[in-house]
Amino acid sequence: MTSRSTPGLTWFNSAADAEARAALHEVCAARGWGSALLAQRPYGSADALFAASDEATAALTDEGLDEAMAGHPPIGRPKPGDPTSSREQRGMAGASEVLKAEMLELNLEYQDKFGHVFLICATGRSAEEMRDAVRHRIDNTPQQEREIVRRELAKINRLRLTRLAEEGPTV
C-alpha cells in the first residue's frame, strides 16, 4: 500500500473521534498509541498512517507497552469470537495436541518470567516457528524482551492498520 486513498483510509480520516478511537483500539489496546494517531488525522496516505503508528509505538511508555500487550491473547489461545486473533494465530490451528500443550507450558513459563503475554507477530508463522521463538526468547533479559516486544507490536499494528486502511473498521 502506498499513497493511493482507500475506502478504509477515507473512512478513518472522516470518522467521528469515538468511532475512529474504537477502530484503533481493535488494532492496539494502548490508549496513548491511539491518541497519537487520532491527533494526526487526516492522513494523505496509508504510508503516512503507518509512519505515525511506528512513531507512536516507539514512543510508548512501559505502561503503554503493558497496556498494548494486555490486549493480545496468548499464542495458541485466540480470543473466542475474535476473527482477528484467530486469523493471526492460524499457524497454531493445525498443531498437534502435544505441540499445543508445549506451547501452553512455554507461554506460562514466559509469563511467569516477564509478567506479560508472549507477543509475536504470528501472521504467516507455523506453530513450530512460534514455539522455537518463545524457547529462544525465554532466556532474554527483561529489557531485551521489551525491545523485541515493541518491534513485534509494530509489525502487528502495521498488519492490522493495513486491513483498517483498506477495508474500514471491524467494530
PDB file of C-alpha atoms in Angstrom:
ATOM      1  CA  MET A   1       0.000   0.000   0.000  1.00  0.00           C
ATOM      2  CA  THR A   2       1.371   3.412  -0.910  1.00  0.00           C
ATOM      3  CA  SER A   3      -0.069   6.842  -1.489  1.00  0.00           C
ATOM      4  CA  ARG A   4      -3.455   5.986  -3.003  1.00  0.00           C
ATOM      5  CA  SER A   5      -6.533   6.638  -0.947  1.00  0.00           C
ATOM      6  CA  THR A   6      -8.634   3.635   0.011  1.00  0.00           C
ATOM      7  CA  PRO A   7     -12.171   3.312   1.358  1.00  0.00           C
ATOM      8  CA  GLY A   8     -10.914   2.414   4.833  1.00  0.00           C
ATOM      9  CA  LEU A   9      -8.482   5.329   4.989  1.00  0.00           C
ATOM     10  CA  THR A  10     -11.180   7.706   3.749  1.00  0.00           C
ATOM     11  CA  TRP A  11     -13.486   6.396   6.474  1.00  0.00           C
ATOM     12  CA  PHE A  12     -10.775   6.707   9.131  1.00  0.00           C
ATOM     13  CA  ASN A  13      -9.946  10.289   8.180  1.00  0.00           C
ATOM     14  CA  SER A  14     -13.586  11.391   8.343  1.00  0.00           C
ATOM     15  CA  ALA A  15     -14.964   9.253  11.181  1.00  0.00           C
ATOM     16  CA  ALA A  16     -16.025  10.780  14.462  1.00  0.00           C
ATOM     17  CA  ASP A  17     -13.294  10.610  17.099  1.00  0.00           C
ATOM     18  CA  ALA A  18     -15.154   7.977  19.146  1.00  0.00           C
ATOM     19  CA  GLU A  19     -15.622   5.696  16.124  1.00  0.00           C
ATOM     20  CA  ALA A  20     -12.031   6.110  14.960  1.00  0.00           C
ATOM     21  CA  ARG A  21     -10.755   5.532  18.518  1.00  0.00           C
ATOM     22  CA  ALA A  22     -12.791   2.304  18.774  1.00  0.00           C
ATOM     23  CA  ALA A  23     -11.341   1.077  15.466  1.00  0.00           C
ATOM     24  CA  LEU A  24      -7.810   1.931  16.615  1.00  0.00           C
ATOM     25  CA  HIS A  25      -8.396   0.106  19.900  1.00  0.00           C
ATOM     26  CA  GLU A  26      -9.044  -3.040  17.847  1.00  0.00           C
ATOM     27  CA  VAL A  27      -5.611  -2.534  16.285  1.00  0.00           C
ATOM     28  CA  CYS A  28      -3.722  -1.728  19.514  1.00  0.00           C
ATOM     29  CA  ALA A  29      -5.072  -1.524  23.064  1.00  0.00           C
ATOM     30  CA  ALA A  30      -2.626   1.213  24.163  1.00  0.00           C
ATOM     31  CA  ARG A  31      -4.628   4.413  24.605  1.00  0.00           C
ATOM     32  CA  GLY A  32      -1.588   6.650  24.053  1.00  0.00           C
ATOM     33  CA  TRP A  33      -0.906   4.992  20.720  1.00  0.00           C
ATOM     34  CA  GLY A  34      -4.491   5.554  19.593  1.00  0.00           C
ATOM     35  CA  SER A  35      -4.475   9.172  20.760  1.00  0.00           C
ATOM     36  CA  ALA A  36      -1.254   9.852  18.854  1.00  0.00           C
ATOM     37  CA  LEU A  37      -2.765   8.502  15.635  1.00  0.00           C
ATOM     38  CA  LEU A  38      -6.018  10.396  16.099  1.00  0.00           C
ATOM     39  CA  ALA A  39      -4.162  13.657  16.685  1.00  0.00           C
ATOM     40  CA  GLN A  40      -2.502  13.492  13.259  1.00  0.00           C
ATOM     41  CA  ARG A  41      -5.622  12.940  11.153  1.00  0.00           C
ATOM     42  CA  PRO A  42      -6.247  13.303   8.275  1.00  0.00           C
ATOM     43  CA  TYR A  43      -3.670  11.071   6.632  1.00  0.00           C
ATOM     44  CA  GLY A  44      -2.800  11.637   2.991  1.00  0.00           C
ATOM     45  CA  SER A  45      -1.794   8.012   2.543  1.00  0.00           C
ATOM     46  CA  ALA A  46      -1.643   4.683   4.283  1.00  0.00           C
ATOM     47  CA  ASP A  47       2.141   5.095   4.391  1.00  0.00           C
ATOM     48  CA  ALA A  48       1.699   8.269   6.449  1.00  0.00           C
ATOM     49  CA  LEU A  49      -0.601   6.346   8.811  1.00  0.00           C
ATOM     50  CA  PHE A  50       1.987   3.561   9.114  1.00  0.00           C
ATOM     51  CA  ALA A  51       4.758   6.067   9.853  1.00  0.00           C
ATOM     52  CA  ALA A  52       2.627   7.656  12.580  1.00  0.00           C
ATOM     53  CA  SER A  53       1.960   4.201  14.019  1.00  0.00           C
ATOM     54  CA  ASP A  54       5.663   3.354  14.058  1.00  0.00           C
ATOM     55  CA  GLU A  55       6.440   6.631  15.846  1.00  0.00           C
ATOM     56  CA  ALA A  56       3.652   6.101  18.381  1.00  0.00           C
ATOM     57  CA  THR A  57       4.748   2.517  19.038  1.00  0.00           C
ATOM     58  CA  ALA A  58       8.360   3.607  19.562  1.00  0.00           C
ATOM     59  CA  ALA A  59       7.172   6.312  21.966  1.00  0.00           C
ATOM     60  CA  LEU A  60       5.074   4.021  24.167  1.00  0.00           C
ATOM     61  CA  THR A  61       5.962   4.225  27.834  1.00  0.00           C
ATOM     62  CA  ASP A  62       6.385   0.996  29.803  1.00  0.00           C
ATOM     63  CA  GLU A  63       2.790   1.438  30.973  1.00  0.00           C
ATOM     64  CA  GLY A  64       1.609   1.909  27.387  1.00  0.00           C
ATOM     65  CA  LEU A  65       3.502  -1.164  26.232  1.00  0.00           C
ATOM     66  CA  ASP A  66       1.916  -3.172  29.057  1.00  0.00           C
ATOM     67  CA  GLU A  67      -1.493  -1.854  28.032  1.00  0.00           C
ATOM     68  CA  ALA A  68      -0.873  -2.888  24.420  1.00  0.00           C
ATOM     69  CA  MET A  69       0.240  -6.385  25.421  1.00  0.00           C
ATOM     70  CA  ALA A  70      -2.798  -6.841  27.647  1.00  0.00           C
ATOM     71  CA  GLY A  71      -4.921  -6.593  24.506  1.00  0.00           C
ATOM     72  CA  HIS A  72      -3.318  -9.696  22.988  1.00  0.00           C
ATOM     73  CA  PRO A  73      -4.360 -13.253  23.853  1.00  0.00           C
ATOM     74  CA  PRO A  74      -1.680 -15.877  24.431  1.00  0.00           C
ATOM     75  CA  ILE A  75      -0.393 -17.731  21.376  1.00  0.00           C
ATOM     76  CA  GLY A  76      -2.477 -20.854  20.931  1.00  0.00           C
ATOM     77  CA  ARG A  77      -5.495 -19.387  22.712  1.00  0.00           C
ATOM     78  CA  PRO A  78      -7.102 -16.759  20.461  1.00  0.00           C
ATOM     79  CA  LYS A  79      -9.947 -14.734  21.939  1.00  0.00           C
ATOM     80  CA  PRO A  80     -13.218 -16.625  21.429  1.00  0.00           C
ATOM     81  CA  GLY A  81     -15.303 -14.955  18.741  1.00  0.00           C
ATOM     82  CA  ASP A  82     -12.433 -12.709  17.641  1.00  0.00           C
ATOM     83  CA  PRO A  83     -11.719 -13.270  13.951  1.00  0.00           C
ATOM     84  CA  THR A  84      -8.573 -11.114  14.089  1.00  0.00           C
ATOM     85  CA  SER A  85      -6.748 -13.168  16.711  1.00  0.00           C
ATOM     86  CA  SER A  86      -7.936 -16.423  15.090  1.00  0.00           C
ATOM     87  CA  ARG A  87      -6.668 -15.262  11.687  1.00  0.00           C
ATOM     88  CA  GLU A  88      -3.334 -14.076  13.088  1.00  0.00           C
ATOM     89  CA  GLN A  89      -2.773 -17.299  15.024  1.00  0.00           C
ATOM     90  CA  ARG A  90      -3.825 -19.583  12.170  1.00  0.00           C
ATOM     91  CA  GLY A  91      -0.442 -21.329  12.341  1.00  0.00           C
ATOM     92  CA  MET A  92      -1.419 -22.901  15.672  1.00  0.00           C
ATOM     93  CA  ALA A  93      -4.729 -24.275  14.369  1.00  0.00           C
ATOM     94  CA  GLY A  94      -3.251 -27.413  12.826  1.00  0.00           C
ATOM     95  CA  ALA A  95      -0.688 -28.058  15.546  1.00  0.00           C
ATOM     96  CA  SER A  96      -0.642 -31.421  17.282  1.00  0.00           C
ATOM     97  CA  GLU A  97      -2.058 -31.686  20.780  1.00  0.00           C
ATOM     98  CA  VAL A  98       1.486 -32.301  22.032  1.00  0.00           C
ATOM     99  CA  LEU A  99       2.713 -29.065  20.427  1.00  0.00           C
ATOM    100  CA  LYS A 100      -0.292 -27.116  21.736  1.00  0.00           C
ATOM    101  CA  ALA A 101       0.384 -28.406  25.249  1.00  0.00           C
ATOM    102  CA  GLU A 102       4.074 -27.493  24.925  1.00  0.00           C
ATOM    103  CA  MET A 103       3.135 -24.011  23.743  1.00  0.00           C
ATOM    104  CA  LEU A 104       0.787 -23.581  26.721  1.00  0.00           C
ATOM    105  CA  GLU A 105       3.581 -24.602  29.090  1.00  0.00           C
ATOM    106  CA  LEU A 106       6.066 -22.252  27.414  1.00  0.00           C
ATOM    107  CA  ASN A 107       3.524 -19.394  27.480  1.00  0.00           C
ATOM    108  CA  LEU A 108       3.052 -19.862  31.224  1.00  0.00           C
ATOM    109  CA  GLU A 109       6.811 -20.031  31.834  1.00  0.00           C
ATOM    110  CA  TYR A 110       7.289 -16.874  29.763  1.00  0.00           C
ATOM    111  CA  GLN A 111       4.515 -15.028  31.604  1.00  0.00           C
ATOM    112  CA  ASP A 112       5.955 -16.073  34.973  1.00  0.00           C
ATOM    113  CA  LYS A 113       9.362 -14.711  33.998  1.00  0.00           C
ATOM    114  CA  PHE A 114       8.359 -11.481  32.239  1.00  0.00           C
ATOM    115  CA  GLY A 115       4.947 -10.680  33.713  1.00  0.00           C
ATOM    116  CA  HIS A 116       3.190 -10.374  30.357  1.00  0.00           C
ATOM    117  CA  VAL A 117       1.987 -12.385  27.410  1.00  0.00           C
ATOM    118  CA  PHE A 118       4.475 -13.714  24.857  1.00  0.00           C
ATOM    119  CA  LEU A 119       3.957 -11.326  21.948  1.00  0.00           C
ATOM    120  CA  ILE A 120       4.999 -12.244  18.442  1.00  0.00           C
ATOM    121  CA  CYS A 121       3.721 -11.271  15.029  1.00  0.00           C
ATOM    122  CA  ALA A 122       2.181 -14.683  14.409  1.00  0.00           C
ATOM    123  CA  THR A 123       0.823 -13.992  10.933  1.00  0.00           C
ATOM    124  CA  GLY A 124       2.349 -16.446   8.493  1.00  0.00           C
ATOM    125  CA  ARG A 125       4.261 -18.353  11.171  1.00  0.00           C
ATOM    126  CA  SER A 126       3.876 -22.053  11.842  1.00  0.00           C
ATOM    127  CA  ALA A 127       3.269 -23.465  15.302  1.00  0.00           C
ATOM    128  CA  GLU A 128       6.824 -24.778  15.321  1.00  0.00           C
ATOM    129  CA  GLU A 129       8.242 -21.354  14.466  1.00  0.00           C
ATOM    130  CA  MET A 130       6.295 -19.747  17.316  1.00  0.00           C
ATOM    131  CA  ARG A 131       7.385 -22.457  19.749  1.00  0.00           C
ATOM    132  CA  ASP A 132      11.006 -22.034  18.689  1.00  0.00           C
ATOM    133  CA  ALA A 133      10.718 -18.262  19.117  1.00  0.00           C
ATOM    134  CA  VAL A 134       9.415 -18.480  22.675  1.00  0.00           C
ATOM    135  CA  ARG A 135      12.097 -21.063  23.523  1.00  0.00           C
ATOM    136  CA  HIS A 136      14.756 -18.693  22.199  1.00  0.00           C
ATOM    137  CA  ARG A 137      13.346 -15.549  23.793  1.00  0.00           C
ATOM    138  CA  ILE A 138      12.751 -17.012  27.265  1.00  0.00           C
ATOM    139  CA  ASP A 139      16.471 -16.569  28.002  1.00  0.00           C
ATOM    140  CA  ASN A 140      16.411 -12.832  27.247  1.00  0.00           C
ATOM    141  CA  THR A 141      16.710 -10.194  29.918  1.00  0.00           C
ATOM    142  CA  PRO A 142      13.508  -8.254  30.623  1.00  0.00           C
ATOM    143  CA  GLN A 143      14.931  -5.206  28.817  1.00  0.00           C
ATOM    144  CA  GLN A 144      15.911  -7.221  25.735  1.00  0.00           C
ATOM    145  CA  GLU A 145      12.484  -8.776  25.683  1.00  0.00           C
ATOM    146  CA  ARG A 146      10.647  -5.456  25.935  1.00  0.00           C
ATOM    147  CA  GLU A 147      12.526  -4.174  22.891  1.00  0.00           C
ATOM    148  CA  ILE A 148      11.658  -7.308  20.935  1.00  0.00           C
ATOM    149  CA  VAL A 149       8.036  -6.977  22.053  1.00  0.00           C
ATOM    150  CA  ARG A 150       7.995  -3.363  20.854  1.00  0.00           C
ATOM    151  CA  ARG A 151       9.245  -4.443  17.397  1.00  0.00           C
ATOM    152  CA  GLU A 152       6.736  -7.291  17.215  1.00  0.00           C
ATOM    153  CA  LEU A 153       3.939  -4.933  18.272  1.00  0.00           C
ATOM    154  CA  ALA A 154       4.914  -2.510  15.498  1.00  0.00           C
ATOM    155  CA  LYS A 155       4.607  -5.347  12.946  1.00  0.00           C
ATOM    156  CA  ILE A 156       1.213  -6.405  14.306  1.00  0.00           C
ATOM    157  CA  ASN A 157      -0.027  -2.814  14.306  1.00  0.00           C
ATOM    158  CA  ARG A 158       1.031  -2.358  10.665  1.00  0.00           C
ATOM    159  CA  LEU A 159      -0.758  -5.536   9.583  1.00  0.00           C
ATOM    160  CA  ARG A 160      -3.917  -4.527  11.391  1.00  0.00           C
ATOM    161  CA  LEU A 161      -3.729  -0.935  10.132  1.00  0.00           C
ATOM    162  CA  THR A 162      -3.344  -2.217   6.587  1.00  0.00           C
ATOM    163  CA  ARG A 163      -6.640  -4.028   6.951  1.00  0.00           C
ATOM    164  CA  LEU A 164      -8.271  -0.951   8.526  1.00  0.00           C
ATOM    165  CA  ALA A 165      -6.945   1.355   5.784  1.00  0.00           C
ATOM    166  CA  GLU A 166      -8.107  -0.992   3.047  1.00  0.00           C
ATOM    167  CA  GLU A 167     -11.466  -2.169   4.390  1.00  0.00           C
ATOM    168  CA  GLY A 168     -12.505   0.121   7.217  1.00  0.00           C
ATOM    169  CA  PRO A 169     -13.477  -0.800  10.777  1.00  0.00           C
ATOM    170  CA  THR A 170     -14.391  -4.233  12.041  1.00  0.00           C
ATOM    171  CA  VAL A 171     -16.159  -2.814  15.100  1.00  0.00           C
TER     172      VAL A 171
END
